[in-house]
């Protein structure tokens, strides 16, 4: 019953996106007490931003409901994300890396770009990645520079055993 109630809240955002002339997709994030902590909607064409999908928008707007600014840590809450359409690869990974969303409910499956079910099944998006060429860490000095910066960042936050510390095994 609550799932339906919160999906309808996501549809309020989808309707607004539709009125703004972009993809009619909306999302809300709900905490374990049943309080909506964030709302988002597609803004790809209304904000001229190809990354402004409803789920990403809702996660961005969740702000301090997801991170402890003072201690530079993720809160690791038990949130549910409701969206009107199955999350794409970008949104699925953004949900994963929010470290706060433990359940996702959507109103309509997306057979074309929907990714949540495919990610759980296997590497179905490899053909899309094959269209992008990559250069993985071509310059040793720049790799060390980035790894050192990240190692220092983790150590400052109280994680002494960081995997970013440079060692000779890096290839
Ligand atoms: Zn998306």
Short mmCIF file of N, CA and C and ligand atoms in Angstrom, two decimals:
data_model
loop_
_atom_site.label_atom_id
_atom_site.label_comp_id
_atom_site.label_asym_id
_atom_site.label_seq_id
_atom_site.Cartn_x
_atom_site.Cartn_y
_atom_site.Cartn_z
N UNK A 1 0.84 -1.21 0.00
CA UNK A 1 0.00 0.00 0.00
C UNK A 1 0.87 1.26 0.00
N UNK A 2 1.88 1.25 0.88
CA UNK A 2 2.81 2.38 0.92
C UNK A 2 3.57 2.53 -0.40
N UNK A 3 3.89 1.39 -1.02
CA UNK A 3 4.62 1.46 -2.29
C UNK A 3 3.80 2.23 -3.33
N UNK A 4 2.52 1.95 -3.36
CA UNK A 4 1.65 2.65 -4.31
C UNK A 4 1.58 4.15 -3.97
N UNK A 5 1.45 4.43 -2.67
CA UNK A 5 1.38 5.83 -2.23
C UNK A 5 2.63 6.61 -2.67
N UNK A 6 3.80 6.02 -2.49
CA UNK A 6 5.02 6.75 -2.83
C UNK A 6 5.27 6.80 -4.34
N UNK A 7 4.81 5.76 -5.06
CA UNK A 7 4.90 5.84 -6.53
C UNK A 7 4.04 6.99 -7.04
N UNK A 8 2.88 7.17 -6.42
CA UNK A 8 2.02 8.30 -6.83
C UNK A 8 2.70 9.64 -6.55
N UNK A 9 3.48 9.70 -5.47
CA UNK A 9 4.27 10.92 -5.20
C UNK A 9 5.30 11.14 -6.30
N UNK A 10 5.92 10.04 -6.76
CA UNK A 10 6.89 10.14 -7.86
C UNK A 10 6.19 10.62 -9.14
N UNK A 11 4.95 10.20 -9.33
CA UNK A 11 4.19 10.64 -10.51
C UNK A 11 3.91 12.14 -10.48
N UNK A 12 3.78 12.72 -9.29
CA UNK A 12 3.60 14.18 -9.21
C UNK A 12 4.80 14.88 -9.85
N UNK A 13 5.99 14.34 -9.59
CA UNK A 13 7.21 14.89 -10.18
C UNK A 13 7.24 14.63 -11.69
N UNK A 14 6.79 13.43 -12.09
CA UNK A 14 6.76 13.09 -13.52
C UNK A 14 5.84 14.04 -14.28
N UNK A 15 4.71 14.35 -13.68
CA UNK A 15 3.76 15.28 -14.31
C UNK A 15 4.40 16.66 -14.47
N UNK A 16 5.14 17.05 -13.46
CA UNK A 16 5.80 18.36 -13.53
C UNK A 16 6.87 18.37 -14.63
N UNK A 17 7.63 17.28 -14.72
CA UNK A 17 8.64 17.18 -15.78
C UNK A 17 7.97 17.26 -17.15
N UNK A 18 6.85 16.58 -17.28
CA UNK A 18 6.10 16.62 -18.54
C UNK A 18 5.72 18.06 -18.88
N UNK A 19 5.22 18.78 -17.89
CA UNK A 19 4.84 20.18 -18.10
C UNK A 19 6.04 21.05 -18.50
N UNK A 20 7.23 20.64 -18.04
CA UNK A 20 8.44 21.40 -18.34
C UNK A 20 9.06 21.02 -19.69
N UNK A 21 8.44 20.05 -20.38
CA UNK A 21 8.89 19.69 -21.71
C UNK A 21 10.07 18.76 -21.76
N UNK A 22 10.17 17.86 -20.80
CA UNK A 22 11.27 16.89 -20.80
C UNK A 22 10.68 15.51 -20.52
N UNK A 23 11.55 14.48 -20.39
CA UNK A 23 11.04 13.13 -20.14
C UNK A 23 10.12 13.12 -18.93
N UNK A 24 8.92 12.57 -19.03
CA UNK A 24 7.99 12.56 -17.90
C UNK A 24 8.33 11.45 -16.90
N UNK A 25 9.40 11.64 -16.17
CA UNK A 25 9.84 10.65 -15.18
C UNK A 25 10.13 11.37 -13.86
N UNK A 26 9.62 10.81 -12.76
CA UNK A 26 9.82 11.40 -11.44
C UNK A 26 10.28 10.37 -10.43
N UNK A 27 10.85 10.85 -9.33
CA UNK A 27 11.37 9.95 -8.29
C UNK A 27 11.24 10.60 -6.91
N UNK A 28 11.06 9.77 -5.89
CA UNK A 28 11.16 10.26 -4.51
C UNK A 28 11.98 9.26 -3.71
N UNK A 29 12.64 9.75 -2.66
CA UNK A 29 13.40 8.89 -1.76
C UNK A 29 12.74 8.96 -0.39
N UNK A 30 12.52 7.79 0.21
CA UNK A 30 11.75 7.68 1.44
C UNK A 30 12.61 7.00 2.52
N UNK A 31 12.56 7.54 3.73
CA UNK A 31 13.35 6.91 4.80
C UNK A 31 12.56 5.77 5.46
N UNK A 32 13.19 5.09 6.43
CA UNK A 32 12.56 3.90 7.02
C UNK A 32 11.33 4.23 7.87
N UNK A 33 11.15 5.52 8.18
CA UNK A 33 9.95 5.94 8.91
C UNK A 33 8.79 6.30 7.97
N UNK A 34 9.06 6.26 6.66
CA UNK A 34 8.02 6.62 5.69
C UNK A 34 7.94 8.10 5.41
N UNK A 35 9.03 8.82 5.66
CA UNK A 35 9.08 10.25 5.35
C UNK A 35 9.84 10.46 4.03
N UNK A 36 9.27 11.28 3.17
CA UNK A 36 9.97 11.60 1.92
C UNK A 36 11.10 12.57 2.24
N UNK A 37 12.33 12.16 1.94
CA UNK A 37 13.48 13.02 2.25
C UNK A 37 13.97 13.78 1.03
N UNK A 38 13.51 13.36 -0.15
CA UNK A 38 13.97 14.06 -1.36
C UNK A 38 13.05 13.75 -2.53
N UNK A 39 12.96 14.71 -3.44
CA UNK A 39 12.17 14.54 -4.65
C UNK A 39 13.02 14.93 -5.84
N UNK A 40 12.80 14.24 -6.95
CA UNK A 40 13.55 14.58 -8.16
C UNK A 40 12.71 14.34 -9.39
N UNK A 41 13.10 14.97 -10.47
CA UNK A 41 12.43 14.73 -11.75
C UNK A 41 13.42 14.93 -12.88
N UNK A 42 13.07 14.38 -14.02
CA UNK A 42 13.93 14.53 -15.18
C UNK A 42 14.05 16.00 -15.55
N UNK A 43 15.27 16.44 -15.84
CA UNK A 43 15.52 17.82 -16.23
C UNK A 43 16.45 17.87 -17.45
N UNK A 44 16.52 16.78 -18.21
CA UNK A 44 17.45 16.72 -19.34
C UNK A 44 17.23 17.87 -20.31
N UNK A 45 15.99 18.08 -20.73
CA UNK A 45 15.73 19.15 -21.70
C UNK A 45 15.32 20.45 -21.01
N UNK A 46 14.80 20.39 -19.80
CA UNK A 46 14.42 21.62 -19.11
C UNK A 46 15.64 22.34 -18.53
N UNK A 47 16.72 21.58 -18.22
CA UNK A 47 17.95 22.20 -17.71
C UNK A 47 19.12 22.01 -18.65
N UNK A 48 18.89 21.41 -19.83
CA UNK A 48 19.95 21.17 -20.80
C UNK A 48 21.10 20.40 -20.16
N UNK A 49 20.76 19.27 -19.51
CA UNK A 49 21.73 18.49 -18.75
C UNK A 49 21.46 17.01 -18.99
N UNK A 50 22.33 16.37 -19.77
CA UNK A 50 22.07 14.96 -20.13
C UNK A 50 22.13 14.02 -18.93
N UNK A 51 22.69 14.47 -17.82
CA UNK A 51 22.77 13.60 -16.63
C UNK A 51 21.62 13.83 -15.66
N UNK A 52 20.72 14.75 -15.99
CA UNK A 52 19.68 15.12 -15.02
C UNK A 52 18.47 14.18 -15.10
N UNK A 53 18.72 12.92 -14.84
CA UNK A 53 17.62 11.95 -14.75
C UNK A 53 16.95 12.09 -13.39
N UNK A 54 15.70 11.63 -13.29
CA UNK A 54 14.92 11.82 -12.06
C UNK A 54 15.61 11.23 -10.83
N UNK A 55 16.17 10.03 -10.97
CA UNK A 55 16.77 9.37 -9.81
C UNK A 55 18.04 10.11 -9.36
N UNK A 56 18.86 10.50 -10.34
CA UNK A 56 20.07 11.26 -10.01
C UNK A 56 19.68 12.60 -9.37
N UNK A 57 18.65 13.23 -9.91
CA UNK A 57 18.18 14.50 -9.37
C UNK A 57 17.75 14.34 -7.91
N UNK A 58 17.00 13.28 -7.62
CA UNK A 58 16.54 13.05 -6.25
C UNK A 58 17.72 12.78 -5.31
N UNK A 59 18.71 12.02 -5.80
CA UNK A 59 19.87 11.70 -4.96
C UNK A 59 20.69 12.98 -4.70
N UNK A 60 20.87 13.81 -5.72
CA UNK A 60 21.60 15.07 -5.52
C UNK A 60 20.92 15.93 -4.48
N UNK A 61 19.60 15.98 -4.55
CA UNK A 61 18.86 16.85 -3.64
C UNK A 61 18.73 16.27 -2.24
N UNK A 62 19.07 15.00 -2.07
CA UNK A 62 19.00 14.40 -0.72
C UNK A 62 20.08 15.00 0.19
N UNK A 63 21.17 15.48 -0.41
CA UNK A 63 22.20 16.23 0.32
C UNK A 63 22.60 15.62 1.65
N UNK A 64 22.40 16.38 2.72
CA UNK A 64 22.89 15.95 4.03
C UNK A 64 22.05 14.83 4.64
N UNK A 65 21.01 14.38 3.95
CA UNK A 65 20.31 13.18 4.40
C UNK A 65 21.10 11.93 4.05
N UNK A 66 22.15 12.12 3.25
CA UNK A 66 22.96 10.96 2.84
C UNK A 66 24.40 11.02 3.31
N UNK A 67 24.90 12.24 3.55
CA UNK A 67 26.30 12.34 3.96
C UNK A 67 26.46 13.18 5.23
N UNK A 68 27.43 12.77 6.03
CA UNK A 68 27.83 13.50 7.23
C UNK A 68 28.98 14.43 6.81
N UNK A 69 28.63 15.69 6.59
CA UNK A 69 29.62 16.65 6.06
C UNK A 69 30.81 16.79 7.01
N UNK A 70 30.49 16.92 8.30
CA UNK A 70 31.55 17.21 9.28
C UNK A 70 32.60 16.10 9.32
N UNK A 71 32.12 14.85 9.33
CA UNK A 71 33.05 13.72 9.43
C UNK A 71 33.40 13.10 8.08
N UNK A 72 32.89 13.71 6.99
CA UNK A 72 33.20 13.25 5.63
C UNK A 72 32.88 11.77 5.44
N UNK A 73 31.68 11.38 5.85
CA UNK A 73 31.31 9.97 5.73
C UNK A 73 29.89 9.83 5.18
N UNK A 74 29.63 8.69 4.57
CA UNK A 74 28.28 8.39 4.14
C UNK A 74 27.47 7.92 5.35
N UNK A 75 26.21 8.31 5.42
CA UNK A 75 25.39 7.93 6.58
C UNK A 75 24.97 6.46 6.52
N UNK A 76 24.92 5.89 5.29
CA UNK A 76 24.53 4.49 5.10
C UNK A 76 23.15 4.20 5.69
N UNK A 77 22.17 4.98 5.28
CA UNK A 77 20.79 4.82 5.74
C UNK A 77 20.11 3.69 4.98
N UNK A 78 18.87 3.46 5.36
CA UNK A 78 18.09 2.38 4.77
C UNK A 78 16.92 2.98 3.97
N UNK A 79 17.25 3.70 2.92
CA UNK A 79 16.23 4.41 2.16
C UNK A 79 15.66 3.54 1.03
N UNK A 80 14.46 3.91 0.61
CA UNK A 80 13.85 3.31 -0.58
C UNK A 80 13.69 4.40 -1.63
N UNK A 81 14.09 4.10 -2.85
CA UNK A 81 13.88 5.04 -3.96
C UNK A 81 12.71 4.55 -4.80
N UNK A 82 11.76 5.46 -5.01
CA UNK A 82 10.62 5.18 -5.87
C UNK A 82 10.77 5.99 -7.14
N UNK A 83 10.63 5.33 -8.29
CA UNK A 83 10.72 6.05 -9.55
C UNK A 83 9.63 5.54 -10.48
N UNK A 84 9.20 6.42 -11.39
CA UNK A 84 8.10 6.02 -12.27
C UNK A 84 8.58 5.07 -13.36
N UNK A 85 9.88 5.02 -13.62
CA UNK A 85 10.40 4.17 -14.70
C UNK A 85 11.67 3.47 -14.24
N UNK A 86 11.88 2.27 -14.71
CA UNK A 86 13.06 1.49 -14.29
C UNK A 86 14.36 2.26 -14.52
N UNK A 87 15.23 2.34 -13.51
CA UNK A 87 16.47 3.13 -13.63
C UNK A 87 17.39 2.63 -14.76
N UNK A 88 18.00 3.58 -15.45
CA UNK A 88 18.96 3.31 -16.53
C UNK A 88 20.31 2.91 -15.91
N UNK A 89 21.33 2.60 -16.72
CA UNK A 89 22.65 2.24 -16.15
C UNK A 89 23.24 3.35 -15.27
N UNK A 90 23.15 4.61 -15.71
CA UNK A 90 23.71 5.70 -14.91
C UNK A 90 23.01 5.80 -13.55
N UNK A 91 21.69 5.77 -13.58
CA UNK A 91 20.94 5.91 -12.32
C UNK A 91 21.14 4.69 -11.42
N UNK A 92 21.22 3.50 -12.01
CA UNK A 92 21.43 2.29 -11.21
C UNK A 92 22.76 2.38 -10.46
N UNK A 93 23.80 2.85 -11.15
CA UNK A 93 25.11 2.99 -10.51
C UNK A 93 25.12 4.14 -9.51
N UNK A 94 24.38 5.21 -9.81
CA UNK A 94 24.30 6.33 -8.86
C UNK A 94 23.60 5.88 -7.59
N UNK A 95 22.57 5.06 -7.75
CA UNK A 95 21.86 4.50 -6.59
C UNK A 95 22.84 3.66 -5.76
N UNK A 96 23.60 2.82 -6.45
CA UNK A 96 24.57 1.96 -5.77
C UNK A 96 25.58 2.79 -5.00
N UNK A 97 26.11 3.83 -5.63
CA UNK A 97 27.17 4.64 -5.02
C UNK A 97 26.64 5.70 -4.04
N UNK A 98 25.33 5.81 -3.92
CA UNK A 98 24.79 6.69 -2.87
C UNK A 98 25.03 6.05 -1.50
N UNK A 99 25.17 4.74 -1.47
CA UNK A 99 25.40 3.96 -0.23
C UNK A 99 24.30 4.16 0.80
N UNK A 100 23.15 4.65 0.39
CA UNK A 100 22.06 4.90 1.33
C UNK A 100 20.74 4.28 0.88
N UNK A 101 20.68 3.83 -0.35
CA UNK A 101 19.42 3.30 -0.89
C UNK A 101 19.50 1.78 -0.92
N UNK A 102 18.60 1.12 -0.21
CA UNK A 102 18.65 -0.33 -0.08
C UNK A 102 17.51 -1.02 -0.82
N UNK A 103 16.59 -0.24 -1.34
CA UNK A 103 15.44 -0.82 -2.06
C UNK A 103 15.01 0.15 -3.14
N UNK A 104 14.63 -0.40 -4.30
CA UNK A 104 14.17 0.43 -5.42
C UNK A 104 12.85 -0.13 -5.93
N UNK A 105 11.87 0.75 -6.10
CA UNK A 105 10.55 0.36 -6.61
C UNK A 105 10.24 1.24 -7.81
N UNK A 106 9.83 0.65 -8.93
CA UNK A 106 9.47 1.48 -10.09
C UNK A 106 8.13 1.05 -10.66
N UNK A 107 7.48 1.99 -11.33
CA UNK A 107 6.14 1.75 -11.85
C UNK A 107 6.15 0.99 -13.17
N UNK A 108 7.10 1.35 -14.07
CA UNK A 108 7.11 0.74 -15.40
C UNK A 108 8.48 0.18 -15.73
N UNK A 109 8.50 -1.06 -16.25
CA UNK A 109 9.76 -1.63 -16.74
C UNK A 109 10.19 -0.91 -18.02
N UNK A 110 11.50 -0.80 -18.20
CA UNK A 110 12.05 -0.18 -19.40
C UNK A 110 12.92 -1.21 -20.11
N UNK A 111 12.42 -1.79 -21.19
CA UNK A 111 13.16 -2.87 -21.86
C UNK A 111 14.35 -2.32 -22.64
N UNK A 112 14.33 -1.04 -23.03
CA UNK A 112 15.39 -0.47 -23.85
C UNK A 112 16.60 -0.08 -23.00
N UNK A 113 16.39 0.81 -22.04
CA UNK A 113 17.53 1.38 -21.31
C UNK A 113 17.49 1.00 -19.82
N UNK A 114 16.42 0.39 -19.38
CA UNK A 114 16.32 -0.05 -17.98
C UNK A 114 17.47 -0.98 -17.64
N UNK A 115 18.06 -0.81 -16.47
CA UNK A 115 19.30 -1.54 -16.18
C UNK A 115 19.29 -2.34 -14.89
N UNK A 116 18.42 -1.98 -13.96
CA UNK A 116 18.47 -2.63 -12.64
C UNK A 116 18.38 -4.15 -12.74
N UNK A 117 17.43 -4.64 -13.50
CA UNK A 117 17.26 -6.09 -13.62
C UNK A 117 18.43 -6.69 -14.39
N UNK A 118 18.88 -5.99 -15.45
CA UNK A 118 19.99 -6.52 -16.26
C UNK A 118 21.28 -6.58 -15.46
N UNK A 119 21.54 -5.55 -14.65
CA UNK A 119 22.75 -5.55 -13.82
C UNK A 119 22.75 -6.73 -12.86
N UNK A 120 21.57 -7.07 -12.35
CA UNK A 120 21.50 -8.18 -11.41
C UNK A 120 21.69 -9.53 -12.11
N UNK A 121 21.40 -9.55 -13.40
CA UNK A 121 21.51 -10.80 -14.17
C UNK A 121 22.90 -11.01 -14.76
N UNK A 122 23.55 -9.93 -15.23
CA UNK A 122 24.85 -10.11 -15.86
C UNK A 122 25.29 -8.89 -16.65
N UNK A 123 26.40 -9.00 -17.37
CA UNK A 123 27.00 -7.84 -18.06
C UNK A 123 26.33 -7.54 -19.40
N UNK A 124 25.08 -7.12 -19.36
CA UNK A 124 24.34 -6.93 -20.61
C UNK A 124 24.68 -5.66 -21.37
N UNK A 125 25.42 -4.75 -20.76
CA UNK A 125 25.67 -3.47 -21.41
C UNK A 125 27.05 -3.41 -22.07
N UNK A 126 27.73 -4.57 -22.12
CA UNK A 126 29.08 -4.57 -22.68
C UNK A 126 29.11 -4.04 -24.11
N UNK A 127 28.10 -4.35 -24.90
CA UNK A 127 28.11 -3.88 -26.30
C UNK A 127 28.09 -2.36 -26.38
N UNK A 128 27.45 -1.71 -25.42
CA UNK A 128 27.43 -0.24 -25.42
C UNK A 128 28.81 0.30 -25.02
N UNK A 129 29.44 -0.33 -24.03
CA UNK A 129 30.77 0.13 -23.62
C UNK A 129 31.79 -0.09 -24.73
N UNK A 130 31.55 -1.08 -25.57
CA UNK A 130 32.50 -1.36 -26.66
C UNK A 130 32.57 -0.23 -27.68
N UNK A 131 31.62 0.67 -27.66
CA UNK A 131 31.63 1.81 -28.58
C UNK A 131 32.52 2.95 -28.06
N UNK A 132 33.01 2.83 -26.82
CA UNK A 132 33.85 3.86 -26.22
C UNK A 132 35.26 3.31 -26.05
N UNK A 133 36.26 3.99 -26.62
CA UNK A 133 37.64 3.53 -26.42
C UNK A 133 38.19 4.14 -25.13
N UNK A 134 39.08 3.44 -24.47
CA UNK A 134 39.62 3.91 -23.19
C UNK A 134 41.14 3.82 -23.17
N UNK A 135 41.77 4.66 -22.36
CA UNK A 135 43.20 4.59 -22.07
C UNK A 135 43.31 4.51 -20.56
N UNK A 136 43.66 3.35 -20.04
CA UNK A 136 43.69 3.15 -18.60
C UNK A 136 45.06 3.49 -18.04
N UNK A 137 45.13 4.61 -17.31
CA UNK A 137 46.35 5.01 -16.61
C UNK A 137 47.60 4.98 -17.49
N UNK A 138 47.67 5.77 -18.57
CA UNK A 138 48.83 5.70 -19.47
C UNK A 138 50.10 6.35 -18.93
N UNK A 139 49.99 7.22 -17.91
CA UNK A 139 51.17 7.92 -17.40
C UNK A 139 51.39 7.60 -15.92
N UNK A 140 52.53 6.96 -15.65
CA UNK A 140 52.83 6.50 -14.29
C UNK A 140 52.81 7.65 -13.27
N UNK A 141 53.45 8.79 -13.64
CA UNK A 141 53.55 9.89 -12.68
C UNK A 141 52.16 10.45 -12.35
N UNK A 142 51.28 10.49 -13.34
CA UNK A 142 49.94 11.01 -13.07
C UNK A 142 49.11 10.02 -12.27
N UNK A 143 49.36 8.74 -12.48
CA UNK A 143 48.67 7.75 -11.67
C UNK A 143 49.08 7.88 -10.20
N UNK A 144 50.37 8.02 -9.98
CA UNK A 144 50.87 8.17 -8.60
C UNK A 144 50.29 9.44 -7.97
N UNK A 145 50.23 10.51 -8.76
CA UNK A 145 49.69 11.78 -8.25
C UNK A 145 48.23 11.60 -7.78
N UNK A 146 47.41 10.94 -8.62
CA UNK A 146 46.01 10.74 -8.24
C UNK A 146 45.87 9.78 -7.06
N UNK A 147 46.65 8.70 -7.08
CA UNK A 147 46.57 7.72 -6.00
C UNK A 147 47.00 8.35 -4.67
N UNK A 148 48.04 9.17 -4.71
CA UNK A 148 48.52 9.83 -3.49
C UNK A 148 47.45 10.77 -2.93
N UNK A 149 46.82 11.53 -3.82
CA UNK A 149 45.77 12.45 -3.37
C UNK A 149 44.62 11.68 -2.71
N UNK A 150 44.22 10.56 -3.31
CA UNK A 150 43.12 9.78 -2.74
C UNK A 150 43.53 9.08 -1.45
N UNK A 151 44.78 8.60 -1.40
CA UNK A 151 45.27 7.95 -0.18
C UNK A 151 45.24 8.95 0.98
N UNK A 152 45.71 10.18 0.72
CA UNK A 152 45.72 11.21 1.77
C UNK A 152 44.31 11.57 2.21
N UNK A 153 43.41 11.63 1.25
CA UNK A 153 42.00 11.93 1.55
C UNK A 153 41.39 10.86 2.47
N UNK A 154 41.66 9.57 2.16
CA UNK A 154 41.11 8.50 3.00
C UNK A 154 41.74 8.50 4.38
N UNK A 155 43.04 8.71 4.44
CA UNK A 155 43.75 8.69 5.73
C UNK A 155 43.25 9.84 6.61
N UNK A 156 43.04 11.02 6.01
CA UNK A 156 42.50 12.18 6.76
C UNK A 156 41.13 11.89 7.34
N UNK A 157 40.35 11.03 6.66
CA UNK A 157 39.01 10.69 7.13
C UNK A 157 39.03 9.51 8.11
N UNK A 158 40.19 9.00 8.43
CA UNK A 158 40.29 7.95 9.43
C UNK A 158 40.31 6.54 8.90
N UNK A 159 40.67 6.39 7.62
CA UNK A 159 40.79 5.04 7.04
C UNK A 159 42.26 4.78 6.72
N UNK A 160 43.04 4.27 7.66
CA UNK A 160 44.48 4.12 7.42
C UNK A 160 44.82 3.03 6.40
N UNK A 161 43.98 2.01 6.25
CA UNK A 161 44.30 0.90 5.34
C UNK A 161 43.70 1.14 3.96
N UNK A 162 44.08 2.23 3.36
CA UNK A 162 43.50 2.54 2.05
C UNK A 162 44.23 1.81 0.93
N UNK A 163 43.48 1.35 -0.04
CA UNK A 163 44.07 0.65 -1.18
C UNK A 163 44.70 1.62 -2.17
N UNK A 164 44.59 2.93 -1.92
CA UNK A 164 45.12 3.91 -2.87
C UNK A 164 46.61 4.16 -2.70
N UNK A 165 47.15 3.72 -1.55
CA UNK A 165 48.56 3.96 -1.33
C UNK A 165 49.40 3.33 -2.43
N UNK A 166 50.36 4.09 -2.93
CA UNK A 166 51.15 3.59 -4.05
C UNK A 166 52.07 2.46 -3.63
N UNK A 167 52.09 1.41 -4.47
CA UNK A 167 53.12 0.39 -4.27
C UNK A 167 53.55 -0.10 -5.65
N UNK A 168 54.61 -0.86 -5.70
CA UNK A 168 55.21 -1.24 -6.98
C UNK A 168 54.39 -2.26 -7.76
N UNK A 169 53.33 -2.76 -7.13
CA UNK A 169 52.52 -3.78 -7.83
C UNK A 169 51.56 -3.16 -8.82
N UNK A 170 51.43 -1.84 -8.78
CA UNK A 170 50.49 -1.20 -9.71
C UNK A 170 51.00 -1.36 -11.13
N UNK A 171 50.14 -1.80 -12.04
CA UNK A 171 50.54 -1.91 -13.45
C UNK A 171 49.67 -1.00 -14.31
ZN1 LIG B 1 18.63 7.33 -15.53
#
